Structures are given as C-alpha cells and as structure tokens.
Short mmCIF file of C-alpha atoms in Angstrom, two decimals:
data_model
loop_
_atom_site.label_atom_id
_atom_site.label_comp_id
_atom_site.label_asym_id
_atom_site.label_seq_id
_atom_site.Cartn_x
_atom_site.Cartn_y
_atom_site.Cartn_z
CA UNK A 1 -18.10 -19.69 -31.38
CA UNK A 2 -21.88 -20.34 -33.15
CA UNK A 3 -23.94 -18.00 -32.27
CA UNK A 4 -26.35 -18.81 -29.83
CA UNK A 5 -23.91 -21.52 -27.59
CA UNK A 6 -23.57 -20.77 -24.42
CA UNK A 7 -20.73 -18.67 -23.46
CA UNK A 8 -18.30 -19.82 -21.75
CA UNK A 9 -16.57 -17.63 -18.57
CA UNK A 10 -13.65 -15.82 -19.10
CA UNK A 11 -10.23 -17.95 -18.40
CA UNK A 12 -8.81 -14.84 -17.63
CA UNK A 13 -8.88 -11.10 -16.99
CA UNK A 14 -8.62 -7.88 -18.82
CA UNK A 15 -5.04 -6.37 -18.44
CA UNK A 16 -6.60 -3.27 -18.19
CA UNK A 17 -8.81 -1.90 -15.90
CA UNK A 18 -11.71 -1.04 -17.85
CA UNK A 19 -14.27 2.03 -17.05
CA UNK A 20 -17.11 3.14 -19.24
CA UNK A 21 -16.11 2.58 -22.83
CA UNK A 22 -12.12 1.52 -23.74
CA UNK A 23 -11.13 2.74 -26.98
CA UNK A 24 -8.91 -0.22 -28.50
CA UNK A 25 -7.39 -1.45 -31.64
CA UNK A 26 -8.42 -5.30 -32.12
CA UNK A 27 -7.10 -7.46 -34.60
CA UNK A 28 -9.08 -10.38 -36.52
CA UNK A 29 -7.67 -12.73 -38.91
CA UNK A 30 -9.52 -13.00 -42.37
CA UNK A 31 -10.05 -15.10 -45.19
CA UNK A 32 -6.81 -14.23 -46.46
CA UNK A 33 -4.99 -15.33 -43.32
CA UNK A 34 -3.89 -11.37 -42.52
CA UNK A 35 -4.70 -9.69 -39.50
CA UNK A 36 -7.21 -7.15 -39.68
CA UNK A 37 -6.67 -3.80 -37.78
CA UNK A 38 -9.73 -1.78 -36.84
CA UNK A 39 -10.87 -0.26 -33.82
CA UNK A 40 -13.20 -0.79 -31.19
CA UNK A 41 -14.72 0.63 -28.16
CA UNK A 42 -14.68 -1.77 -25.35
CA UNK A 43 -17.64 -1.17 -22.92
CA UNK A 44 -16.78 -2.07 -19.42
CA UNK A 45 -18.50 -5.35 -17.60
CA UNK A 46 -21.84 -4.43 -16.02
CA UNK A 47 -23.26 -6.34 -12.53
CA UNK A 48 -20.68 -8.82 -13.31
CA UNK A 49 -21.29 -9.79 -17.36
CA UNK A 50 -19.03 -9.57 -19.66
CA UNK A 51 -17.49 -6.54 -21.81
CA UNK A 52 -19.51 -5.45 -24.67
CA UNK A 53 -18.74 -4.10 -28.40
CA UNK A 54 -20.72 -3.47 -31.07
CA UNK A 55 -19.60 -3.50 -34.97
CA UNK A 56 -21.19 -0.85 -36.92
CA UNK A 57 -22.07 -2.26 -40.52
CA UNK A 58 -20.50 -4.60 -42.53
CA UNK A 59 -17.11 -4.47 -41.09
CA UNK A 60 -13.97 -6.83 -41.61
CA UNK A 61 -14.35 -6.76 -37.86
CA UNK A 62 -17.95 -8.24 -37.93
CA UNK A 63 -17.28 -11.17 -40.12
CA UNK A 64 -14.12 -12.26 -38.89
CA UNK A 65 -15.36 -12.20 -35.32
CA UNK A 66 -18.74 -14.37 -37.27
CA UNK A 67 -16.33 -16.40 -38.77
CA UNK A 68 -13.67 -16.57 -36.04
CA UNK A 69 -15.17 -16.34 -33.00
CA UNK A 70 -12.70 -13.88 -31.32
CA UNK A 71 -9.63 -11.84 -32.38
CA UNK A 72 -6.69 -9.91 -30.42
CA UNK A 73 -8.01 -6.69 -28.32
CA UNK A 74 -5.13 -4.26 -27.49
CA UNK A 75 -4.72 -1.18 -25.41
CA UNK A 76 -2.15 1.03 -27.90
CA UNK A 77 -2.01 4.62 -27.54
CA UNK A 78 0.23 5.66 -30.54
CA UNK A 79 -1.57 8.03 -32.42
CA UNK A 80 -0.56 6.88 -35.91
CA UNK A 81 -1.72 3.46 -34.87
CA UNK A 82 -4.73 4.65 -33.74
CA UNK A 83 -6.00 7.05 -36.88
CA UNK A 84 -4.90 4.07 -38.98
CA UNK A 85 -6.81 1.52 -37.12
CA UNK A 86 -9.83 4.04 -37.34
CA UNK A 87 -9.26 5.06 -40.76
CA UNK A 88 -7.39 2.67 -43.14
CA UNK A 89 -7.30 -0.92 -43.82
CA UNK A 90 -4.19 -2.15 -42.31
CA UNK A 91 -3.58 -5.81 -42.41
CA UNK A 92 -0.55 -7.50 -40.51
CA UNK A 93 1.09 -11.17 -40.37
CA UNK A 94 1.22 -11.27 -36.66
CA UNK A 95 -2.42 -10.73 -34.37
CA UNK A 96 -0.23 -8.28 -31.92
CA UNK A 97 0.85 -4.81 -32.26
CA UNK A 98 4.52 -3.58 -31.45
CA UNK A 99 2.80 -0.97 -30.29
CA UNK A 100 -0.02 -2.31 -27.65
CA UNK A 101 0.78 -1.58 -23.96
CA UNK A 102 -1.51 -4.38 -23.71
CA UNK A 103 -3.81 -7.28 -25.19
CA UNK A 104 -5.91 -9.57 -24.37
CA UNK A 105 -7.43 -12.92 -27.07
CA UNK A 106 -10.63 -12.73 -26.58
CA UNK A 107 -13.82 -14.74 -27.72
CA UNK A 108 -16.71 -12.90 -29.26
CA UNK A 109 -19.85 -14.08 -28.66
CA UNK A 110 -23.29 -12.51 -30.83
CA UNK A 111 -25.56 -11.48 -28.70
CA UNK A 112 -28.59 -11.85 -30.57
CA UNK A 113 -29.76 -7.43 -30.13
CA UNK A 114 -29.02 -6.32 -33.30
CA UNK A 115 -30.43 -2.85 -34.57
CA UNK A 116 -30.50 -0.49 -37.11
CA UNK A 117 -29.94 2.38 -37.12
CA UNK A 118 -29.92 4.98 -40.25
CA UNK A 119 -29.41 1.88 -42.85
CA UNK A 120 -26.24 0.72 -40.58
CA UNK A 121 -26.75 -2.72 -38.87
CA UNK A 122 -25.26 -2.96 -35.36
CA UNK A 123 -24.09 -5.91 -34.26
CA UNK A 124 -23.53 -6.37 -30.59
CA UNK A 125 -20.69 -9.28 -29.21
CA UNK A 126 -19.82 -10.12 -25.56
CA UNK A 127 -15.79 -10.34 -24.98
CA UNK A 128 -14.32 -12.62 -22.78
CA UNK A 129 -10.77 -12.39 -22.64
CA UNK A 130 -9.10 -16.41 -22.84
CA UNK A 131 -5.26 -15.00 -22.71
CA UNK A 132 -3.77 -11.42 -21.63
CA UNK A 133 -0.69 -9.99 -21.37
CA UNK A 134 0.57 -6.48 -19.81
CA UNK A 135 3.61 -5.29 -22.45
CA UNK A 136 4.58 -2.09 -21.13
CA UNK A 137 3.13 0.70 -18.10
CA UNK A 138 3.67 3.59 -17.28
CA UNK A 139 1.98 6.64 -15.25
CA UNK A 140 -0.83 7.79 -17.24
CA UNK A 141 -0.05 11.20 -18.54
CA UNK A 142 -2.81 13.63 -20.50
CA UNK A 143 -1.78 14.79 -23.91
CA UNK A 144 -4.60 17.09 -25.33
CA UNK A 145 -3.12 16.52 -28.83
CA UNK A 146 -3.59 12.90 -28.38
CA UNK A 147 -7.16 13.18 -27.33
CA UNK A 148 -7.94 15.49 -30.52
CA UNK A 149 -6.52 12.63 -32.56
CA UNK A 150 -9.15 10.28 -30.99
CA UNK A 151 -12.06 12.98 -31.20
CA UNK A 152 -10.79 13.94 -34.75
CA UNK A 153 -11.41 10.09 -36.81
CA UNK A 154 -14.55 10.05 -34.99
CA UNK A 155 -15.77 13.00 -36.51
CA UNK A 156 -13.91 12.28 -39.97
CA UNK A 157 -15.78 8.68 -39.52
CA UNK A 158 -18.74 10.39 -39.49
CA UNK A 159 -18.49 12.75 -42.34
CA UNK A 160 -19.97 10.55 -45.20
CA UNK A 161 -22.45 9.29 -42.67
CA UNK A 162 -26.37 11.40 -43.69
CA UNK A 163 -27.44 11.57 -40.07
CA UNK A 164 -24.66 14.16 -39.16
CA UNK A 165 -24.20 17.71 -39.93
CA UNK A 166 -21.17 18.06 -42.39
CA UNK A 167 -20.26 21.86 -40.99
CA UNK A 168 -20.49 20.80 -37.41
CA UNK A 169 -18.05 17.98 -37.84
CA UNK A 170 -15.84 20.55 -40.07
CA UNK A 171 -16.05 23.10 -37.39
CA UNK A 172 -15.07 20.19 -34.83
CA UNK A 173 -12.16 19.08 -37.39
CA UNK A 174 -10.84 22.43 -37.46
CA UNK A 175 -10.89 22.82 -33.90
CA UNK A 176 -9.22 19.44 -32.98
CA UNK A 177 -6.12 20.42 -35.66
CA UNK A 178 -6.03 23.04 -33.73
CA UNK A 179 -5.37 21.61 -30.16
CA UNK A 180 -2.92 19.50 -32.46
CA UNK A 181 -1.06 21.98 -33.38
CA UNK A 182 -0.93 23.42 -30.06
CA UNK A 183 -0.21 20.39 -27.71
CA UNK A 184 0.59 17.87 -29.69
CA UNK A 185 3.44 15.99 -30.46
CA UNK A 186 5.08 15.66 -33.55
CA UNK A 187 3.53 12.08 -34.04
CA UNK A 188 0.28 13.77 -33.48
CA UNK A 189 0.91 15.96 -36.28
CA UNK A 190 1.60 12.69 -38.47
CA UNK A 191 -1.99 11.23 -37.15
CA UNK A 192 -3.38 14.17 -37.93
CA UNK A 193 -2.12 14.53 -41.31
CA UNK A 194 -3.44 10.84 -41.75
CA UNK A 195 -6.86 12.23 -40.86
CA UNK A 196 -6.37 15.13 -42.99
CA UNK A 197 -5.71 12.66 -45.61
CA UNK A 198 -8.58 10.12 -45.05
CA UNK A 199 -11.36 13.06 -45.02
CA UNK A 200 -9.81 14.56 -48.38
CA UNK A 201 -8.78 17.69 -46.41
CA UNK A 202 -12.58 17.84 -46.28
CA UNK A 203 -12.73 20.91 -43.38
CA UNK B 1 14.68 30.79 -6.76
CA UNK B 2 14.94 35.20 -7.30
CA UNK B 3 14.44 35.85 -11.30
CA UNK B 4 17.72 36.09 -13.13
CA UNK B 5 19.70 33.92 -10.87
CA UNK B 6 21.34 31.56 -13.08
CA UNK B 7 19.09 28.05 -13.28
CA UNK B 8 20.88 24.92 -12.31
CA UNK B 9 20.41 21.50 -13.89
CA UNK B 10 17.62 19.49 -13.24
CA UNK B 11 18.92 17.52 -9.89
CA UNK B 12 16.64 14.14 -11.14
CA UNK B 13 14.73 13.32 -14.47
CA UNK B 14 10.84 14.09 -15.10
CA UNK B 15 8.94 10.55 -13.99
CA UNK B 16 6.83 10.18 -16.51
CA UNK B 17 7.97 11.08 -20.21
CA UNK B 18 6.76 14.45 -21.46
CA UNK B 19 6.02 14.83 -25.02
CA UNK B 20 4.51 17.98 -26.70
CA UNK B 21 2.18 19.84 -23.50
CA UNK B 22 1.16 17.45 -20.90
CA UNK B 23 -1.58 18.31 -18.58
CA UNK B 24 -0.90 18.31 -15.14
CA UNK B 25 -1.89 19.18 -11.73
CA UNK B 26 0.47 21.70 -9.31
CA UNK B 27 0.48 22.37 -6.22
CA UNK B 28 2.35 25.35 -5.11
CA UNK B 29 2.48 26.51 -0.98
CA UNK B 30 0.44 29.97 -0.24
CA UNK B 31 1.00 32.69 2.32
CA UNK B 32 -1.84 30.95 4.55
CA UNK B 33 0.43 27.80 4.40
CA UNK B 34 -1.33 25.21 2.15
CA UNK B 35 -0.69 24.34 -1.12
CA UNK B 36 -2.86 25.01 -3.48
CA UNK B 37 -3.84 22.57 -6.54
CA UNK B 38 -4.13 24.16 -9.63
CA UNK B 39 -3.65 22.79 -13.06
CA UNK B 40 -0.74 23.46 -15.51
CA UNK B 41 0.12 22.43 -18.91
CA UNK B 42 4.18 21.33 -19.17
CA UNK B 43 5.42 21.30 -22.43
CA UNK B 44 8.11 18.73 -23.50
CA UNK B 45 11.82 20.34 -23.13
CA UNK B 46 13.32 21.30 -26.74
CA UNK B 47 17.09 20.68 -27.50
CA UNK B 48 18.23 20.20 -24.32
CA UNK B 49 16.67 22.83 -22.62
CA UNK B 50 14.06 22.76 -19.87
CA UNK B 51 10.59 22.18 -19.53
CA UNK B 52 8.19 25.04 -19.84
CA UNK B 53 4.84 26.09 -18.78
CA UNK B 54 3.04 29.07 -18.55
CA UNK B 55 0.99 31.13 -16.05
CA UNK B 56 -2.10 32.74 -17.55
CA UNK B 57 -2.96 35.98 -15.47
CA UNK B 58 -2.23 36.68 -11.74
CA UNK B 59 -3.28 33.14 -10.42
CA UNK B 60 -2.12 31.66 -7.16
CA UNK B 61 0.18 29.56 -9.27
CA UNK B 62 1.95 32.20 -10.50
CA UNK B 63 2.33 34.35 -7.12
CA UNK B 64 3.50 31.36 -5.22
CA UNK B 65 5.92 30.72 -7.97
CA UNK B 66 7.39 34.10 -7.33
CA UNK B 67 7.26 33.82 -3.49
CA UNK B 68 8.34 30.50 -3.27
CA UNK B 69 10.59 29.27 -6.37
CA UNK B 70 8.25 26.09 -7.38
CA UNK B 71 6.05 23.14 -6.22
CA UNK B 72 5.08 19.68 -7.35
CA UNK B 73 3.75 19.11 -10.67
CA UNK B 74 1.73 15.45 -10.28
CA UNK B 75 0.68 13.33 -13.10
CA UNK B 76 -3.33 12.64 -12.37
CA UNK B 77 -5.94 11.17 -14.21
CA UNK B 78 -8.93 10.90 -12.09
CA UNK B 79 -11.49 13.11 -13.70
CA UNK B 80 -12.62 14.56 -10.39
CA UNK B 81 -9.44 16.33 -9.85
CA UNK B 82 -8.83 17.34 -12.45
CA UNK B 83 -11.85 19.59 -13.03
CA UNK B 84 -11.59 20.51 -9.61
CA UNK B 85 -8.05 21.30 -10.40
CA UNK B 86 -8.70 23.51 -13.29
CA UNK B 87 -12.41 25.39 -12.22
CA UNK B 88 -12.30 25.66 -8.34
CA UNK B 89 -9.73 26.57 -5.74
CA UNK B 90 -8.65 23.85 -3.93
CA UNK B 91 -6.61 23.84 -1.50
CA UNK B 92 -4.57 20.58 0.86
CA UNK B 93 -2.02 20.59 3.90
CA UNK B 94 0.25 18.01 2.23
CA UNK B 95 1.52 18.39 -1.43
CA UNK B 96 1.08 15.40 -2.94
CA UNK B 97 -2.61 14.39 -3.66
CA UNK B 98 -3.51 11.03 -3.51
CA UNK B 99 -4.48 10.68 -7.17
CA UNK B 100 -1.01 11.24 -8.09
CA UNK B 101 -0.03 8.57 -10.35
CA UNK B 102 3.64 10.00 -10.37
CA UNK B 103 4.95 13.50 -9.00
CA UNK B 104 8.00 15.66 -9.56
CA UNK B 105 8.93 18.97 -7.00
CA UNK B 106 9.99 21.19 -9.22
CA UNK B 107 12.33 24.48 -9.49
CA UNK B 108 10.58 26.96 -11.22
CA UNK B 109 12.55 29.90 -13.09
CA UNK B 110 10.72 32.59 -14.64
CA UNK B 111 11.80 33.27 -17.84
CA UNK B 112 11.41 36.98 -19.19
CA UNK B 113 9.73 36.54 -21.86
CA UNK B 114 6.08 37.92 -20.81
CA UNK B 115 3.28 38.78 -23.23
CA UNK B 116 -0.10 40.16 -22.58
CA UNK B 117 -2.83 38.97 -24.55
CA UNK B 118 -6.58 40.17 -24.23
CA UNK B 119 -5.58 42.17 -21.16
CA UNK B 120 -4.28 38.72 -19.79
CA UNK B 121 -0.68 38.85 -18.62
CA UNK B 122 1.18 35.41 -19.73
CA UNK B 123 4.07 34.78 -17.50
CA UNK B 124 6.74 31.75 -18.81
CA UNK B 125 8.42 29.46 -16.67
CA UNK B 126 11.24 26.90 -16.88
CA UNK B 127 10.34 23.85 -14.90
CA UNK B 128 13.18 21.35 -13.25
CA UNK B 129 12.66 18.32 -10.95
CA UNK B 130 14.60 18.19 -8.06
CA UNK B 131 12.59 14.94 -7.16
CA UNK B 132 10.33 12.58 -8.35
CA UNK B 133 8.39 9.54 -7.85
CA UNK B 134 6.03 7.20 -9.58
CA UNK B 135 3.40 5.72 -7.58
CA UNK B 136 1.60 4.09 -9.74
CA UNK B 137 1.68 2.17 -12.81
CA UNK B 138 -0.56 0.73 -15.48
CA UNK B 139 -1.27 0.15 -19.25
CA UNK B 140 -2.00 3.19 -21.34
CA UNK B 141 -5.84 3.25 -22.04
CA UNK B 142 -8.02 5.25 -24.23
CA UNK B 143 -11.54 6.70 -22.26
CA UNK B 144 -12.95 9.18 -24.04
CA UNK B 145 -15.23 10.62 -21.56
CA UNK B 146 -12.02 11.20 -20.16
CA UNK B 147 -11.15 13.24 -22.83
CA UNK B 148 -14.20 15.21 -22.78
CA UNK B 149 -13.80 16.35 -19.13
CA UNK B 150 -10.71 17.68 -19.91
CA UNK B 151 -11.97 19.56 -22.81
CA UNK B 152 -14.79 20.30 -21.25
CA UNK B 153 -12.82 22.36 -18.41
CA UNK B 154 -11.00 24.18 -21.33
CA UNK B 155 -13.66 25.66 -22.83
CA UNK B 156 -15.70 26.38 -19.42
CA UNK B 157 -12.93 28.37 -18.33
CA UNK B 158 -13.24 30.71 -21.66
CA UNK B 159 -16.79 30.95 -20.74
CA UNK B 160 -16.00 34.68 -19.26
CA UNK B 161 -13.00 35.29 -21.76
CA UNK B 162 -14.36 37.70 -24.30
CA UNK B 163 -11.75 36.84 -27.08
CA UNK B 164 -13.67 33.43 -27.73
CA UNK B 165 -17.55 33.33 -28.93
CA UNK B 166 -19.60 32.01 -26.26
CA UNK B 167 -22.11 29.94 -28.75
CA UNK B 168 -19.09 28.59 -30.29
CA UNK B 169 -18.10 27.42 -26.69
CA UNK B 170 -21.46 26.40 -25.60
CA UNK B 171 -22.10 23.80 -28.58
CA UNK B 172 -18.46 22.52 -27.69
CA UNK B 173 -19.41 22.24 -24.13
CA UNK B 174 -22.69 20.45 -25.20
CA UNK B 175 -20.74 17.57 -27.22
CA UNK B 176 -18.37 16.67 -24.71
CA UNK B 177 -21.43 16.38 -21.87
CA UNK B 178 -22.75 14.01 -24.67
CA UNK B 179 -18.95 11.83 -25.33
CA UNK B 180 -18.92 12.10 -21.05
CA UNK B 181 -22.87 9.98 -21.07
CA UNK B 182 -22.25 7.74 -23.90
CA UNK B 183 -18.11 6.74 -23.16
CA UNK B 184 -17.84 7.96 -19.46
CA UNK B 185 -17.36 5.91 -16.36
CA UNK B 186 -19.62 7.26 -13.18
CA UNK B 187 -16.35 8.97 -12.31
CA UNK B 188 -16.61 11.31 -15.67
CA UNK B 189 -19.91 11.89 -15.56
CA UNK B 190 -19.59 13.14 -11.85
CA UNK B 191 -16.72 15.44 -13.15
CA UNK B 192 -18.87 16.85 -15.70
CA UNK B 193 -21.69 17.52 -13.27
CA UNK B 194 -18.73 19.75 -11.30
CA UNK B 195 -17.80 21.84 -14.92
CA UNK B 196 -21.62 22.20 -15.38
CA UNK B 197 -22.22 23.60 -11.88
CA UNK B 198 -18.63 25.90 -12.29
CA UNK B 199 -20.37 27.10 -15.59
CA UNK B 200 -23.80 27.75 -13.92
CA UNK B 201 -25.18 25.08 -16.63
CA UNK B 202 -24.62 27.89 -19.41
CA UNK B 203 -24.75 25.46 -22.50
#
C-alpha cells in the first residue's frame, strides 16, 4: 500500500488475542524474493484502530513493508526461533514458520509519525490482518527460562546502542543466563548460547 | 500419602507439557478447610521419573503437603494471580481457580533429600497427577509485561532474604515496573501495582 491511501478495514481478525504489546516474528519478502525473519512487537488495537508496530532504523523489515505493503506476522514461541529472529538475518523460501502457533498476512500501512530518536528513525505502521490462521494451542504455561531468552536479545540488542549503559545490560545478561540455567530448557540453553554468540560473549 | 511409602505411577498424564521448571499455581487444603493458593515451580520429569518441585521454608504448601499428601497444581497466566499467588496468602473454598487454563490434582511424595540453605529449609517433592483437565486453549503468545510480573514477584520476595543485595534487587525491580508500562496490558500493570504495595514501594 502507498503511503498515505486510505486504509482499508481488516478482512479478518488476529488469531491471537492481543494485550499490550505481542512479541512476534514477522516475515517480509525482499528484493531477492527470500523471506525476511525479524521480530516485532505488536501493540494491541486501541478504541477500536488498528494494531500498531514500529521499525527501529533501517531495517529489512522497514523497506520490505515500504516496498511490500504487508508481510506474514506469527505468534512462535520457540526460543531458537525467537533469538534468531531478534538477532540474525534469517531468510526463508516460504513466508510461514514451522514453528508459529499462529499467523496472520497482514497489510502495513505508514502512518505518517515518524521520530527520532538517538540518530535511529522510527517508523510507525498500522497492521490489519487480511488472512489468519490458528496452527497449534495449547494451555499457556510460564517458563522463566523462556522469558530470560526474550529479556536477554533485548538487552544484547541494545548493547552497541550509546544511549544505554553497557554494565547494566551486562549485569542484566548475566542475570538472565542465569534464570537459563536454572529453569530453562535445554532449547533455552541453545537460544541462549545464540545470544551468547551474537553479543561476542560480551558480559 | 505418609513419607517412605512406596509412590505409585502417575494414574493420568500432566495436561499441559512440562519442559525445564514451569511456574505454576497450587492449591493445597489447610486445617481451617480451604485451600490455599500458593505458587510452585514444577520441573520437567528426567528419565522417566517424576516431576519435582520444591518447598522453600515452612510454608502452608509444604505443611499441607505433609498433612494431606497433595493438591492441584493449575496452569495460570493472568498476571493478577499470579502475584497474588506468589506475595499474599490467598485463600478459596473450591480448588480450582477460575484462571486455570488447565489443572492437574496431584500426589505429592516427599523425597528425602532436604537441604538448608541461608537458614531456609528446602524440602523436595515428587509430583504425580491423578487427574487433569484443560480448560482452556489458545495460541502461544509472547507479552512481556507478562514476563516482568513474574520476575518482578521473584525478586520482591528476596526483598527480606539477606543472601541477595537489596540494591541489586531494587534496580531489577525498577526495570521490570518499566517492561510492565511500556509492554503491559492494564491487567500487568494492575499486578505490578499489587508487588509494589507487597514490597512497600522499596525500589
């Protein structure tokens, strides 16, 4: 979609119920017909508008969705998937995960309220989901390991970023491996490890 | 079940699948006949073997285990409860909550392998369903606000523990109010008002 045209409402809904911000993994396709996997946090509909993102810089994210309109949004909780999304450039011949619970095509739309913010241009999009699908459910079940994964590529995302303090991310790093190690799962481990990996063992 | 009696096999499978420790809520019966909700970390069984958890100290989880031989471990992720859960005693006439996305009522054996740590006895239990049920269903999602409530209730409840530094604890406690107002639902921040209050605001 051109910026500026009028969105369109959503032909469908989320397959998710979405509540404050949704972490997710979405997939765009490039220039080089691959699918891009990154992630992004999903911010829940407000007074009846639509979900929100924002792209932080001048992401693979950003100028597909420019260039594309939309991509794949998916609700995966692996934690390998996830500290690669965060982390890495993965690029795959198919728009959907084997490992989303959950996904939805949506259309992004620039909404024209961009800022910046210590030399990184935010971009913000509205999502409307056009096609869904619900993959796999289950109970939801709280894995503390899991969650230090999530907390832990923040924080390693943030390490060659000015505006934070290096030893207060390290001292968050360290603490995260820790819950890891202590109630993770041995494909937390591996996520972590990918972390590890990503920051240099930087912690 | 009276420690050292010989533990039987699990009479029905866990509902939800366990993998390293999964946080959950329990509800074990008291002398003044209600059941108490407290929460309880189940690790994942290991070759075969049962689930575990452990008791930290002489909680009312731990004496009604003794008295009473188990209770029902529940699978909940509503923020709410599960602070309330972890920092304040709560206690119901019927022993599944509501927020119970899946339950199981377990057997629990204790296991005699006790340790004391920091003047805190640790008391280890072997945890079998003899029934279960999911209730509720739904595609894995990532909140993390979410996340930070539960951490949050970690480190409030080593506020008063002197093995861990307080400022150490405080600055923790001070990022995850900040993940609960920029990635929390109403729902997470409301839970984080609740660990604040337990922790007579000390951060």
């Amino acid at each position: 979609m051109t910026d500026g045209a009028e969105a369109p409402p959503s032909a469908t809904e989320w397959p998710v119920e979405l509540r404050g911000v949704t972490e997710t993994v979405v997939t765009t396709i490039g220039p080089n017909d691959l699918w891009n996997v990154a992630a992004l946090g999903v911010h829940a509909p407000e007074d009846g508008g639509a979900a929100t993102a924002t792209t932080w810089g001048n992401t693979r994210t950003r100028r597909n969705f420019h260039r594309e309109g939309g991509g794949y949004v998916q609700f995966a909780t692996d934690p390998v998937v996830f500290a690669d999304a965060t982390l890495s450039i993965r690029e795959e011949p198919d728009p959907v995960l084997e490992a989303a619970d959950a996904w939805a095509q949506v259309e992004a739309t620039h909404v024209d309220t961009d800022e910046t913010e210590n030399g990184t241009r935010r971009q913000h999009w509205e999502l409307r989901p056009v096609e869904s699908d619900v993959v796999e459910e289950a109970p939801r079940t709280i894995n503390r390991g899991f969650n230090a994964v999530v907390e832990a590529t923040v924080a390693a995302s943030r390490l060659d970023v000015p505006a934070y303090d290096t030893e207060t991310l390290r001292e968050r790093l360290r603490y995260f491996e820790s819950v890891v190690e202590s109630a993770g799962s041995v494909r937390e481990r591996e996520a972590m490890a990918r972390v590890r990996e990503h920051a240099d063992g930087d912690w």
